[in-house]
């Protein structure tokens, strides 16, 4: 069985605001980001972050979890303060902390993902592009925290919902929900990116979901990751 060639489309430029209370870290992060990622603002406190994000309206906010200022809510408070910006600005938590409490707090607040500061420059750049495109991104072991946090939802209808999906769609759904990129799914399943896109569209339609972010939450609530 032959497959179509994987397209090599250039990624669009993405604007970001970097929020961290350590100036040296912000400087290092800027130098590590892909050249197509444009840093349009920086902030070191909750108040500064809300003001800069609202003024700049970036595609993605790289957000530390623990920040001075505000009412002590840190990154989650920043997200809440920018809640009316809608999906035009997405938040990616970037922290030294890998505690379940921190992960769950910012995801509940509305962050699209959470990665630790041990990530490489190439890794954070890839995460930024994926978040900008609507994906959910987590460092490998952190996805389990999201699963546990949202695993109390009713799951009675899960079997019926999964019956709508083909075996291949189930494979694709689980990988996408875990934060894999389309290219990573294609490599894992030995299919083309175009085929992955087709399966994802079918999965979202059959499950009546509108985005990969919703799919991740859906799968986590049903303990399917």
mmCIF file of C-alpha atoms in Angstrom, residues 22-165:
data_model
loop_
_atom_site.group_PDB
_atom_site.id
_atom_site.type_symbol
_atom_site.label_atom_id
_atom_site.label_comp_id
_atom_site.label_asym_id
_atom_site.label_seq_id
_atom_site.Cartn_x
_atom_site.Cartn_y
_atom_site.Cartn_z
ATOM 1 C CA UNK A 22 13.040 36.371 35.438
ATOM 2 C CA UNK A 23 14.511 38.739 32.846
ATOM 3 C CA UNK A 24 17.382 36.371 32.040
ATOM 4 C CA UNK A 25 14.957 33.566 31.253
ATOM 5 C CA UNK A 26 12.880 35.849 29.009
ATOM 6 C CA UNK A 27 16.015 36.922 27.144
ATOM 7 C CA UNK A 28 17.205 33.351 26.677
ATOM 8 C CA UNK A 29 13.797 32.216 25.516
ATOM 9 C CA UNK A 30 13.633 34.959 22.895
ATOM 10 C CA UNK A 31 16.961 33.844 21.424
ATOM 11 C CA UNK A 32 15.847 30.190 21.338
ATOM 12 C CA UNK A 33 12.565 30.731 19.507
ATOM 13 C CA UNK A 34 12.144 29.989 15.811
ATOM 14 C CA UNK A 35 12.713 32.988 13.527
ATOM 15 C CA UNK A 36 9.042 32.853 12.475
ATOM 16 C CA UNK A 37 7.963 33.540 16.067
ATOM 17 C CA UNK A 38 7.837 37.273 16.754
ATOM 18 C CA UNK A 39 7.981 38.424 20.382
ATOM 19 C CA UNK A 40 5.738 41.495 20.600
ATOM 20 C CA UNK A 41 5.848 42.035 24.348
ATOM 21 C CA UNK A 42 7.138 40.890 27.730
ATOM 22 C CA UNK A 43 5.850 41.044 31.292
ATOM 23 C CA UNK A 44 7.063 40.088 34.752
ATOM 24 C CA UNK A 45 3.956 40.442 36.951
ATOM 25 C CA UNK A 46 0.272 39.614 36.790
ATOM 26 C CA UNK A 47 -0.688 43.250 36.242
ATOM 27 C CA UNK A 48 1.945 43.816 33.547
ATOM 28 C CA UNK A 49 0.934 40.616 31.797
ATOM 29 C CA UNK A 50 -2.753 41.477 31.614
ATOM 30 C CA UNK A 51 -1.960 44.965 30.322
ATOM 31 C CA UNK A 52 0.539 43.799 27.680
ATOM 32 C CA UNK A 53 -1.588 40.908 26.438
ATOM 33 C CA UNK A 54 -4.663 43.107 26.134
ATOM 34 C CA UNK A 55 -2.672 45.787 24.318
ATOM 35 C CA UNK A 56 -0.743 43.503 21.951
ATOM 36 C CA UNK A 57 -3.318 40.744 21.387
ATOM 37 C CA UNK A 58 -0.702 38.121 20.459
ATOM 38 C CA UNK A 59 -1.471 34.759 18.898
ATOM 39 C CA UNK A 60 0.140 32.946 21.851
ATOM 40 C CA UNK A 61 1.126 33.892 25.403
ATOM 41 C CA UNK A 62 4.034 31.952 26.918
ATOM 42 C CA UNK A 63 3.003 32.129 30.531
ATOM 43 C CA UNK A 64 4.840 31.257 33.732
ATOM 44 C CA UNK A 65 2.569 29.707 36.354
ATOM 45 C CA UNK A 66 3.970 31.501 39.415
ATOM 46 C CA UNK A 67 4.064 35.286 39.073
ATOM 47 C CA UNK A 68 4.230 38.159 41.565
ATOM 48 C CA UNK A 69 1.444 40.691 41.822
ATOM 49 C CA UNK A 70 -2.299 40.524 41.458
ATOM 50 C CA UNK A 71 -4.261 38.557 44.033
ATOM 51 C CA UNK A 72 -1.745 35.716 44.118
ATOM 52 C CA UNK A 73 -3.360 33.714 41.338
ATOM 53 C CA UNK A 74 -0.302 33.788 39.063
ATOM 54 C CA UNK A 75 -0.735 32.539 35.506
ATOM 55 C CA UNK A 76 -4.352 31.486 36.053
ATOM 56 C CA UNK A 77 -5.169 35.044 37.131
ATOM 57 C CA UNK A 78 -3.596 36.428 33.955
ATOM 58 C CA UNK A 79 -5.760 34.125 31.832
ATOM 59 C CA UNK A 80 -8.865 35.178 33.739
ATOM 60 C CA UNK A 81 -7.969 38.841 33.248
ATOM 61 C CA UNK A 82 -7.825 38.323 29.481
ATOM 62 C CA UNK A 83 -10.865 36.066 29.227
ATOM 63 C CA UNK A 84 -12.800 38.390 26.951
ATOM 64 C CA UNK A 85 -10.159 38.206 24.200
ATOM 65 C CA UNK A 86 -11.596 34.889 23.051
ATOM 66 C CA UNK A 87 -9.791 32.323 20.904
ATOM 67 C CA UNK A 88 -7.706 34.927 19.076
ATOM 68 C CA UNK A 89 -5.138 34.705 21.893
ATOM 69 C CA UNK A 90 -4.141 31.306 23.276
ATOM 70 C CA UNK A 91 -2.136 30.575 26.429
ATOM 71 C CA UNK A 92 0.676 28.049 26.842
ATOM 72 C CA UNK A 93 1.926 27.559 30.398
ATOM 73 C CA UNK A 94 5.709 27.278 30.652
ATOM 74 C CA UNK A 95 6.995 26.526 34.139
ATOM 75 C CA UNK A 96 9.615 24.767 36.245
ATOM 76 C CA UNK A 97 6.718 23.235 38.186
ATOM 77 C CA UNK A 98 5.298 19.881 37.167
ATOM 78 C CA UNK A 99 2.837 19.561 40.042
ATOM 79 C CA UNK A 100 -0.695 18.368 39.328
ATOM 80 C CA UNK A 101 -2.149 21.350 41.198
ATOM 81 C CA UNK A 102 -0.389 23.885 38.957
ATOM 82 C CA UNK A 103 -1.217 22.020 35.755
ATOM 83 C CA UNK A 104 -4.902 21.659 36.569
ATOM 84 C CA UNK A 105 -5.251 25.283 37.746
ATOM 85 C CA UNK A 106 -4.082 26.849 34.490
ATOM 86 C CA UNK A 107 -5.906 24.330 32.277
ATOM 87 C CA UNK A 108 -9.134 25.016 34.152
ATOM 88 C CA UNK A 109 -8.470 28.737 33.695
ATOM 89 C CA UNK A 110 -8.285 28.222 29.924
ATOM 90 C CA UNK A 111 -4.672 27.467 28.955
ATOM 91 C CA UNK A 112 -4.282 25.318 25.832
ATOM 92 C CA UNK A 113 -1.254 23.457 27.121
ATOM 93 C CA UNK A 114 1.483 23.111 29.709
ATOM 94 C CA UNK A 115 5.165 22.363 29.202
ATOM 95 C CA UNK A 116 8.072 22.423 31.622
ATOM 96 C CA UNK A 117 11.167 24.586 31.260
ATOM 97 C CA UNK A 118 13.315 21.562 30.532
ATOM 98 C CA UNK A 119 11.926 21.701 26.978
ATOM 99 C CA UNK A 120 14.359 22.549 24.155
ATOM 100 C CA UNK A 121 14.213 25.661 21.992
ATOM 101 C CA UNK A 122 12.981 23.583 19.057
ATOM 102 C CA UNK A 123 10.420 21.939 21.322
ATOM 103 C CA UNK A 124 8.960 25.198 22.624
ATOM 104 C CA UNK A 125 8.866 26.641 19.099
ATOM 105 C CA UNK A 126 6.950 23.587 17.884
ATOM 106 C CA UNK A 127 4.576 23.922 20.851
ATOM 107 C CA UNK A 128 3.944 27.595 20.016
ATOM 108 C CA UNK A 129 3.057 26.767 16.406
ATOM 109 C CA UNK A 130 0.778 23.936 17.520
ATOM 110 C CA UNK A 131 -0.990 26.061 20.134
ATOM 111 C CA UNK A 132 -1.470 28.850 17.566
ATOM 112 C CA UNK A 133 -3.135 26.359 15.227
ATOM 113 C CA UNK A 134 -5.560 25.233 17.929
ATOM 114 C CA UNK A 135 -3.792 22.145 19.266
ATOM 115 C CA UNK A 136 -3.460 21.198 22.924
ATOM 116 C CA UNK A 137 0.158 20.555 23.980
ATOM 117 C CA UNK A 138 1.490 18.922 27.150
ATOM 118 C CA UNK A 139 4.834 17.623 28.326
ATOM 119 C CA UNK A 140 4.435 13.808 28.244
ATOM 120 C CA UNK A 141 3.812 13.024 31.918
ATOM 121 C CA UNK A 142 1.546 16.041 32.487
ATOM 122 C CA UNK A 143 -1.288 14.799 30.281
ATOM 123 C CA UNK A 144 -2.152 12.327 33.025
ATOM 124 C CA UNK A 145 -2.913 15.164 35.435
ATOM 125 C CA UNK A 146 -5.441 16.578 32.977
ATOM 126 C CA UNK A 147 -6.923 13.109 32.595
ATOM 127 C CA UNK A 148 -7.326 12.729 36.366
ATOM 128 C CA UNK A 149 -8.774 16.218 36.812
ATOM 129 C CA UNK A 150 -11.468 15.824 34.191
ATOM 130 C CA UNK A 151 -12.091 12.130 34.750
ATOM 131 C CA UNK A 152 -15.111 12.589 37.017
ATOM 132 C CA UNK A 153 -17.505 13.491 34.201
ATOM 133 C CA UNK A 154 -20.240 11.084 33.240
ATOM 134 C CA UNK A 155 -19.004 8.385 30.890
ATOM 135 C CA UNK A 156 -22.133 6.328 30.325
ATOM 136 C CA UNK A 157 -22.442 7.319 26.669
ATOM 137 C CA UNK A 158 -18.770 6.768 25.798
ATOM 138 C CA UNK A 159 -19.261 3.322 24.286
ATOM 139 C CA UNK A 160 -21.985 4.539 21.960
ATOM 140 C CA UNK A 161 -19.936 7.565 20.919
ATOM 141 C CA UNK A 162 -16.855 5.441 20.190
ATOM 142 C CA UNK A 163 -18.958 3.051 18.110
ATOM 143 C CA UNK A 164 -19.299 5.868 15.582
ATOM 144 C CA UNK A 165 -15.556 5.775 14.906
#
